[in-house]
Coordinates of C-alpha atoms in Angstrom, one line a residue:
M206 CA 28.0 -25.1 35.9
A207 CA 25.0 -26.5 37.8
Q208 CA 22.5 -24.0 38.9
K209 CA 22.5 -23.3 42.6
T210 CA 19.4 -24.3 44.6
V211 CA 18.0 -23.8 48.0
D212 CA 15.9 -26.1 50.2
E213 CA 12.5 -24.7 51.2
P214 CA 11.1 -26.0 54.4
A215 CA 8.0 -28.2 54.2
R216 CA 4.8 -26.4 55.1
Q217 CA 1.1 -26.8 55.4
T218 CA -0.8 -24.5 53.1
P219 CA -4.1 -23.1 54.3
V220 CA -7.1 -23.8 52.1
I221 CA -8.8 -20.4 51.8
H222 CA -11.6 -21.2 49.3
E223 CA -13.5 -24.1 47.6
T224 CA -15.5 -23.9 44.5
D225 CA -17.1 -26.0 41.8
V226 CA -15.3 -24.3 38.8
L227 CA -12.1 -22.3 39.1
V228 CA -11.1 -20.2 36.2
V229 CA -7.4 -19.1 36.2
G230 CA -7.0 -16.0 34.2
S231 CA -9.6 -13.4 33.3
G232 CA -8.9 -12.3 29.7
P233 CA -11.6 -12.7 27.1
G234 CA -11.4 -16.5 27.3
G235 CA -11.4 -16.7 31.1
L236 CA -14.0 -14.0 31.7
A237 CA -16.3 -15.7 29.2
A238 CA -15.7 -19.1 30.8
A239 CA -16.5 -17.9 34.3
L240 CA -19.7 -16.2 33.1
A241 CA -20.9 -19.2 31.1
A242 CA -20.2 -21.6 34.0
A243 CA -22.0 -19.4 36.5
R244 CA -25.0 -19.1 34.3
E245 CA -25.3 -22.9 34.4
G246 CA -25.9 -22.7 38.2
V247 CA -22.6 -23.9 39.7
S248 CA -20.3 -22.0 42.0
V249 CA -17.5 -20.2 40.1
T250 CA -14.3 -18.5 41.2
L251 CA -12.3 -16.2 38.8
L252 CA -8.6 -15.9 39.7
E253 CA -6.6 -13.0 38.3
R254 CA -3.0 -11.9 39.0
F255 CA -3.6 -8.2 38.2
G256 CA -6.1 -5.8 39.8
C257 CA -8.7 -5.9 37.1
F258 CA -10.5 -8.4 34.9
G259 CA -10.3 -8.3 31.1
G260 CA -6.8 -9.4 30.2
N261 CA -5.6 -8.2 26.9
I262 CA -8.4 -5.6 26.7
T263 CA -7.8 -3.9 30.1
V264 CA -4.2 -4.9 31.0
V265 CA -2.5 -4.7 27.6
G266 CA -4.8 -2.1 26.0
V267 CA -5.9 -4.1 22.9
E268 CA -9.2 -2.3 22.3
G269 CA -10.1 -3.8 18.9
F270 CA -12.1 -6.8 20.0
A271 CA -13.7 -7.5 16.7
W272 CA -11.9 -5.3 14.2
Y273 CA -12.3 -7.9 11.5
R274 CA -16.1 -7.4 11.2
H275 CA -17.4 -6.3 7.8
E276 CA -20.8 -6.6 6.0
K277 CA -20.7 -10.3 5.4
T278 CA -19.0 -11.4 8.6
V279 CA -20.8 -14.2 10.3
E280 CA -21.3 -13.5 14.0
S281 CA -20.5 -15.9 16.8
G282 CA -23.0 -14.4 19.2
G283 CA -22.8 -15.3 22.8
I284 CA -20.7 -13.7 25.5
G285 CA -18.2 -12.1 23.2
W286 CA -21.0 -10.2 21.5
E287 CA -22.3 -9.3 25.0
F288 CA -18.9 -7.8 25.8
E289 CA -19.4 -5.2 23.0
E290 CA -23.1 -4.6 23.7
R291 CA -22.5 -4.0 27.4
A292 CA -19.6 -1.8 26.8
K293 CA -21.7 0.3 24.4
A294 CA -24.5 0.6 26.9
M295 CA -22.0 1.7 29.6
G296 CA -20.3 4.3 27.5
A297 CA -17.1 2.3 27.1
A298 CA -17.1 1.8 23.4
V299 CA -16.7 3.9 20.2
P300 CA -17.0 3.0 16.5
E301 CA -13.8 1.3 15.3
S302 CA -11.9 2.9 12.5
Q303 CA -11.6 0.1 10.0
S304 CA -14.7 -2.1 10.5
L305 CA -18.3 -2.4 11.6
S306 CA -17.2 -3.1 15.2
Y307 CA -16.7 -1.1 18.3
E308 CA -13.4 -0.3 20.0
L309 CA -13.7 -1.2 23.7
D310 CA -12.3 1.4 26.0
S311 CA -9.6 -0.4 28.0
E312 CA -10.3 1.6 31.2
G313 CA -14.1 1.5 30.9
F314 CA -14.1 -2.2 30.2
K315 CA -12.7 -2.7 33.7
L316 CA -16.1 -1.5 35.0
V317 CA -17.9 -3.6 32.4
A318 CA -16.1 -6.8 33.6
D319 CA -16.7 -5.9 37.2
A320 CA -20.4 -5.6 36.6
L321 CA -20.7 -8.8 34.6
V322 CA -18.8 -10.7 37.3
E323 CA -20.9 -9.3 40.2
E324 CA -24.2 -9.9 38.4
A325 CA -23.3 -13.5 37.7
G326 CA -22.5 -14.2 41.3
I327 CA -18.9 -15.2 40.5
H328 CA -16.4 -15.1 43.4
P329 CA -13.7 -12.6 42.4
M330 CA -10.1 -13.2 43.4
L331 CA -7.8 -10.4 42.2
H332 CA -4.1 -9.9 43.1
R333 CA -3.4 -13.7 43.4
Q334 CA -0.8 -15.4 41.2
F335 CA -1.2 -19.1 40.3
V336 CA 2.0 -20.9 41.2
A337 CA 1.2 -24.7 41.2
P338 CA -1.5 -27.2 40.6
I339 CA -2.9 -29.4 43.4
M340 CA -2.9 -32.9 42.0
D341 CA -4.7 -36.1 43.1
G342 CA -3.1 -38.6 40.9
D343 CA -3.7 -37.5 37.3
A344 CA -6.6 -35.2 38.3
I345 CA -6.2 -31.6 39.2
A346 CA -8.0 -30.7 42.4
G347 CA -7.2 -27.0 42.8
V348 CA -4.3 -24.6 42.7
V349 CA -1.8 -23.0 45.0
V350 CA -1.5 -19.2 44.8
E351 CA 0.7 -16.6 46.2
S352 CA -0.1 -13.0 47.1
K353 CA 0.6 -10.3 49.8
A354 CA -1.2 -12.8 52.1
G355 CA 1.4 -15.5 51.5
R356 CA 0.9 -18.9 50.0
E357 CA -2.7 -20.3 49.9
A358 CA -4.7 -23.1 48.4
I359 CA -7.9 -23.1 46.4
L360 CA -9.8 -26.3 45.9
A361 CA -12.0 -26.9 42.8
R362 CA -13.9 -29.7 41.2
R363 CA -13.0 -28.4 37.8
V364 CA -10.3 -26.0 36.7
I365 CA -10.2 -24.0 33.5
D366 CA -6.7 -22.8 32.4
A367 CA -7.2 -19.4 30.8
T368 CA -3.7 -18.1 31.5
G369 CA -2.9 -17.7 27.8
D370 CA 0.3 -19.6 28.2
A371 CA -1.1 -23.0 29.4
D372 CA 0.6 -22.4 32.7
V373 CA -1.8 -24.6 34.7
A374 CA -1.8 -27.4 32.1
H375 CA 2.0 -27.3 31.7
R376 CA 2.7 -27.5 35.4
A377 CA 0.1 -30.2 35.9
G378 CA 1.9 -32.5 33.5
A379 CA -0.2 -32.1 30.4
P380 CA 1.8 -32.3 27.1
T381 CA 2.4 -28.8 25.7
H382 CA 4.6 -27.3 23.0
K383 CA 6.1 -23.8 22.8
T384 CA 6.8 -22.0 19.5
P385 CA 10.5 -21.5 19.1
V386 CA 11.4 -18.0 20.3
E387 CA 12.8 -17.1 16.9
E388 CA 9.5 -18.0 15.3
M389 CA 7.1 -16.5 17.8
Q390 CA 4.8 -13.8 16.7
A391 CA 6.1 -10.4 17.9
A392 CA 5.0 -9.0 21.3
S393 CA 3.7 -5.4 21.5
V394 CA 3.6 -2.6 23.9
M395 CA 0.4 -0.7 23.4
F396 CA -0.1 3.0 24.1
H397 CA -2.5 5.8 23.9
L398 CA -2.0 9.4 22.8
A399 CA -3.3 12.9 23.7
G400 CA -3.0 16.2 21.9
V401 CA -4.0 15.1 18.4
D402 CA -5.8 17.6 16.2
K403 CA -8.5 15.3 15.0
R404 CA -9.6 17.4 12.0
A405 CA -6.1 17.8 10.6
F406 CA -5.2 14.1 11.3
M407 CA -8.3 12.8 9.5
A408 CA -7.7 15.2 6.6
G409 CA -4.3 13.6 6.2
V410 CA -5.8 10.1 6.3
A411 CA -8.3 11.1 3.6
A412 CA -5.5 12.6 1.4
D413 CA -3.4 9.5 1.6
P414 CA -5.6 6.5 2.6
Q415 CA -3.8 3.2 3.4
T416 CA -5.0 -0.3 2.7
Y417 CA -4.1 -3.8 3.9
K418 CA -1.8 -4.1 1.0
D419 CA 0.4 -1.4 2.6
W420 CA 1.1 -3.8 5.4
S421 CA 3.6 -5.5 3.1
T422 CA 6.2 -2.8 3.8
G423 CA 9.2 -2.4 6.0
E424 CA 10.0 -5.7 7.7
W425 CA 6.8 -7.5 6.7
E426 CA 5.4 -9.4 3.8
V427 CA 1.7 -10.2 4.3
E428 CA -0.2 -12.9 2.4
T429 CA -3.9 -12.0 1.7
D430 CA -6.7 -13.5 -0.4
G431 CA -6.4 -10.4 -2.6
K432 CA -9.8 -9.1 -1.5
E433 CA -8.1 -7.3 1.4
D434 CA -5.7 -5.3 -0.7
A435 CA -8.0 -2.5 -1.6
M436 CA -9.7 -2.3 1.8
F437 CA -9.0 0.7 4.1
S438 CA -6.7 0.1 7.0
P439 CA -5.8 2.7 9.7
F440 CA -2.1 1.9 8.9
L441 CA 0.8 4.1 9.8
R442 CA 4.2 3.4 8.2
K443 CA 5.4 6.4 6.2
P444 CA 6.2 8.7 9.2
F445 CA 8.5 6.1 10.6
A446 CA 10.2 5.3 7.2
Q447 CA 10.9 9.0 6.9
A448 CA 12.3 9.2 10.4
I449 CA 14.6 6.3 9.5
D450 CA 15.7 8.1 6.2
E451 CA 16.4 11.3 8.1
G452 CA 18.3 9.6 11.0
H453 CA 15.8 10.0 13.8
I454 CA 15.1 6.3 14.2
P455 CA 17.8 3.6 13.8
A456 CA 17.5 1.7 10.5
H457 CA 17.0 -1.7 12.3
L458 CA 13.8 -0.4 13.8
N459 CA 11.9 -0.8 10.6
T460 CA 9.6 -2.9 12.7
I461 CA 7.9 0.3 14.0
G462 CA 4.6 0.7 12.2
G463 CA 1.1 -0.5 12.5
T464 CA -2.4 0.7 13.2
W465 CA -4.3 3.3 15.3
G466 CA -7.7 2.5 16.7
A467 CA -9.8 5.7 17.1
V468 CA -9.4 9.4 17.2
H469 CA -11.6 11.3 19.7
D470 CA -12.9 14.8 19.7
S471 CA -10.9 15.3 22.9
G472 CA -7.7 14.9 21.0
E473 CA -7.0 11.4 22.2
M474 CA -5.9 8.7 19.8
T475 CA -6.2 5.3 21.3
Y476 CA -5.0 1.7 20.7
M477 CA -1.7 2.6 19.1
N478 CA -0.4 -0.8 17.9
L479 CA 2.9 0.3 16.5
V480 CA 5.6 -1.5 18.4
H481 CA 6.5 -5.0 17.5
L482 CA 9.1 -6.9 19.4
A483 CA 10.5 -10.1 17.9
G484 CA 12.3 -12.5 20.1
C485 CA 10.2 -11.8 23.3
D486 CA 9.4 -15.0 25.2
G487 CA 6.3 -14.5 27.2
T488 CA 7.2 -17.4 29.5
D489 CA 10.6 -15.9 30.5
P490 CA 10.4 -13.0 33.1
D491 CA 13.9 -11.8 32.1
S492 CA 12.8 -11.6 28.4
L493 CA 9.6 -9.8 29.5
T494 CA 11.5 -7.3 31.5
R495 CA 13.9 -6.5 28.7
F496 CA 11.1 -6.1 26.1
E497 CA 8.8 -4.1 28.4
I498 CA 11.6 -1.5 28.7
E499 CA 12.5 -1.7 25.0
G500 CA 8.9 -1.4 23.9
R501 CA 8.4 1.8 25.9
R502 CA 11.6 3.2 24.4
Q503 CA 10.4 2.4 20.8
A504 CA 7.0 3.9 21.6
M505 CA 8.6 7.2 22.4
Q506 CA 10.6 7.1 19.1
A507 CA 7.3 6.5 17.3
I508 CA 5.7 9.4 19.0
D509 CA 8.6 11.7 18.0
A510 CA 8.2 10.6 14.4
L511 CA 4.5 11.3 14.5
R512 CA 5.2 14.8 15.8
R513 CA 7.6 15.4 12.9
Y514 CA 5.8 14.0 10.0
T515 CA 2.1 13.4 10.6
P516 CA -0.5 16.1 10.1
G517 CA -2.5 16.8 13.3
C518 CA 0.2 15.2 15.5
E519 CA 2.5 18.2 15.9
G520 CA 1.5 18.5 19.6
V521 CA 0.9 14.9 20.4
R522 CA 2.0 13.4 23.7
L523 CA 1.9 10.1 25.5
R524 CA -1.3 9.6 27.5
N525 CA -0.5 6.1 28.9
F526 CA 1.0 2.7 28.2
G527 CA -0.8 -0.5 28.6
M528 CA -0.2 -2.0 32.1
S529 CA 1.7 -5.0 30.6
I530 CA 3.3 -6.1 27.3
G531 CA 1.0 -7.9 24.9
I532 CA 1.9 -11.5 24.1
R533 CA 0.6 -13.3 21.0
D534 CA 2.3 -16.6 21.1
T535 CA 3.9 -19.0 23.7
R536 CA 2.7 -22.4 24.7
K537 CA -0.2 -24.5 23.4
I538 CA -1.6 -27.7 24.7
D539 CA -1.3 -31.0 22.8
A540 CA -5.0 -31.5 22.9
V541 CA -7.2 -34.5 22.2
Y542 CA -7.7 -32.8 18.8
N543 CA -5.3 -30.1 17.5
M544 CA -6.9 -27.7 15.0
T545 CA -5.1 -27.4 11.6
E546 CA -4.5 -24.8 9.0
A547 CA -7.1 -26.6 6.8
D548 CA -9.7 -26.2 9.6
V549 CA -9.3 -22.4 9.7
R550 CA -8.8 -21.9 6.0
H551 CA -11.5 -24.3 4.8
E552 CA -14.5 -23.9 7.2
G553 CA -13.7 -26.9 9.5
R554 CA -16.8 -28.7 10.8
F555 CA -17.0 -30.9 13.9
D556 CA -19.6 -33.0 15.6
D557 CA -18.4 -31.6 19.0
T558 CA -18.5 -28.0 18.0
I559 CA -18.9 -25.6 20.9
G560 CA -19.0 -22.4 18.8
I561 CA -18.2 -20.7 15.5
Y562 CA -15.8 -18.1 14.4
P563 CA -15.6 -16.2 11.2
E564 CA -12.8 -16.9 8.7
F565 CA -10.3 -14.4 10.2
I566 CA -6.6 -15.3 10.2
D567 CA -4.0 -12.8 11.5
G568 CA -0.5 -14.0 12.1
Y569 CA 2.7 -15.6 10.7
G570 CA 2.5 -13.3 7.7
V571 CA -1.1 -14.2 6.8
L572 CA -4.0 -11.8 6.9
I573 CA -7.5 -13.0 5.8
L574 CA -10.5 -11.0 6.7
P575 CA -14.0 -12.5 7.0
T576 CA -15.8 -10.7 4.2
T577 CA -17.5 -13.6 2.4
G578 CA -19.7 -15.3 5.1
R579 CA -17.3 -18.2 5.6
Y580 CA -16.7 -19.5 9.1
M581 CA -15.2 -22.4 11.1
Q582 CA -16.4 -24.4 14.1
I583 CA -14.3 -24.8 17.3
P584 CA -14.2 -28.4 18.6
Y585 CA -14.6 -29.2 22.2
R586 CA -11.7 -31.7 22.0
A587 CA -9.3 -28.8 21.2
M588 CA -9.7 -27.6 24.8
L589 CA -9.2 -31.1 26.4
P590 CA -5.6 -31.6 27.4
K591 CA -4.0 -35.1 27.5
K592 CA -3.0 -36.9 30.7
V593 CA -4.7 -34.5 33.2
E594 CA -8.3 -35.0 34.4
N595 CA -10.7 -32.2 35.5
L596 CA -8.9 -29.6 33.4
L597 CA -10.0 -27.6 30.4
V598 CA -7.9 -25.0 28.5
A599 CA -9.5 -21.9 27.0
G600 CA -8.2 -18.9 25.2
R601 CA -5.2 -18.8 22.9
A602 CA -3.5 -22.0 24.3
I603 CA -6.1 -24.4 22.8
G604 CA -4.7 -27.1 20.6
G605 CA -3.7 -26.3 17.0
D606 CA -0.9 -25.7 14.5
R607 CA 0.7 -22.4 13.6
I608 CA -1.9 -21.1 11.2
A609 CA -4.8 -22.4 13.4
H610 CA -3.2 -20.3 16.2
A611 CA -3.3 -17.2 13.9
A612 CA -7.1 -17.6 14.0
T613 CA -7.9 -18.9 17.5
R614 CA -5.5 -16.5 19.3
N615 CA -7.8 -13.6 18.5
M616 CA -9.7 -12.2 21.5
A617 CA -13.2 -12.8 20.1
C618 CA -12.3 -16.5 19.3
C619 CA -10.9 -16.8 22.9
A620 CA -14.3 -15.8 24.2
V621 CA -16.0 -18.4 22.0
A622 CA -13.8 -21.2 23.4
G623 CA -14.1 -19.8 26.9
Q624 CA -17.9 -19.9 26.8
G625 CA -17.8 -23.5 25.6
A626 CA -15.3 -24.5 28.3
G627 CA -17.4 -22.8 31.0
V628 CA -20.6 -24.6 30.0
A629 CA -18.8 -28.0 29.7
A630 CA -17.1 -27.6 33.1
A631 CA -20.4 -26.7 34.8
L632 CA -22.4 -29.5 33.2
S633 CA -19.7 -32.1 34.1
V634 CA -19.9 -31.0 37.7
K635 CA -23.7 -31.3 37.7
A636 CA -23.6 -34.7 36.0
G637 CA -20.8 -36.0 38.1
C638 CA -18.9 -37.1 35.1
A639 CA -15.4 -36.6 33.7
L640 CA -14.9 -33.7 31.3
A641 CA -14.0 -36.2 28.5
D642 CA -17.4 -37.9 29.1
V643 CA -19.7 -34.9 29.3
D644 CA -22.8 -35.1 27.1
I645 CA -21.8 -32.9 24.2
G646 CA -25.4 -32.6 23.0
R647 CA -26.4 -31.1 26.3
V648 CA -23.3 -28.8 26.2
Q649 CA -24.3 -27.6 22.7
A650 CA -27.9 -27.0 23.8
A651 CA -26.8 -25.0 26.8
I652 CA -24.4 -22.9 24.7
E653 CA -27.2 -22.1 22.2
A654 CA -29.5 -21.2 25.1
Q655 CA -26.9 -18.7 26.2
G656 CA -27.2 -17.0 22.8
A657 CA -24.1 -18.4 21.0
R658 CA -24.0 -20.1 17.6
I659 CA -22.5 -23.6 17.3
H660 CA -23.5 -24.3 13.7

C-alpha cells in the first residue's frame, strides 16, 4: 500500500542569520571545527539541536575522551588536547581508570564548551534542528532549521556537516552509504551510579583484575594484536554472567557487560558503558525510541546484578542516564578519498594530511591500542563529499571502510578531523576559492600554528 501523504502549503522562510562558516552539530568534531574556523578570523555559527554543546561527551555521557592513551601513544595535539586541558583546569576531569588520560565530566564539560565558544566569538544557536539544505545548483548556501520559533533559514558561505550521520550531506545530494542495520556497531545507553563503597569496590578489582583479553566473553570475540591481552581493563562481566546463571537476567541479554570509567570518593561511579544494543538504526526515530526505552530497562537489570554480586555495590543506585542514546555507526560519505583498513592498520601517509591520530582501532570485533608509537594521518580529501560544493564533513561520517571507521569514529579523532575542516573552510572563505581548491599547504601551516600535529 502506498504511503499516505499531505500537501504542505508553499511558504516564505525568514532568513534569521548569515555567517561565513556554519557548523551543524557540536560534538567533538563540530566543536573543534567551529573553534578552528573562528581562530582563523571568519564569522562562525555553531548549530546544535540539544541545549548544550559537546555531543557524545555531554549529551550521551561518553566521558573517556582519550582512554586509549598509554606511555608510547603519539599525541595529536590541537583542540582535542585542549578539551582535556581546559576540563582539568575547570575541575571537570579526573584521572581515567585504564590509561594515562583524563575522564571528562559530562556535566562539567558543558561549561567548558560554553567557555570555549564564547571566548572564540562563535555565534551559538542551541535548540534548533537542521531539517533541509538550501541549495544553489550543486552548492550548499545554508540550511533550514525548525524550533519553537518555527521554520527559519540560516545562510552560510561554507557549511560543515558534523551531525555524525551525514544528515546535511545526504539531504544535499552527496553520495553516502549506510552500514546495514544487522552489521552496525551496537548503540549504548550510558549511565552513572551513586552509592558505591569505593574502598570495597577497588579491593574487589584488585583481587580479580580484568584485562582486555576478558572482553572475548559472552557475546563478543575481540581481535587484538596480543599486546593488549595482559593490560588492565576496567571490565565488568562476571556479575552479569552470574545473574544470568541464577535467573535474574534473561539468557539472551549476554550482551550486558563492559567498562566503568571512574570511582569517586563521593560514592559515584561514572561512565558505565554496559548496555550494548544491536540492531539500533540511528537514522530511524522509531528504532531510536525503541532502543532508548530498552536500553534504560537493561541498565536497571545491570544495576540489580551489581548490587547482588559486586563488592562495594550493595547499596548502589542510579544517578542519571545520558540525555540520549549513543550511536556508533550509521551513514558515511562517499568522499573524494575513502580511508581504508590498510590506512589505519599500517600508518597511512598522505600529502594532504590535516592531522594525525594514534593507531587506535575499536570496533567490529577489533581492539588495537596505541602502545608502540605508531600513528596514521587523516587526509583532507576524506572530508570532501562528492557532487556538493561548499560542504565539508567532519566527525565519524568522513569517508572510509568498516575498519577505518572503527578508528575515525572515536571522539579524539573526530576532533582532529573537525579542526582540519574548520581551518580549511575558513581559509577557503578568505581566499574566495572552492573547498576542493583550497591551498593545502596553507591549511597545514594554519593547523600547525593552532598547535596540532599533521606529520
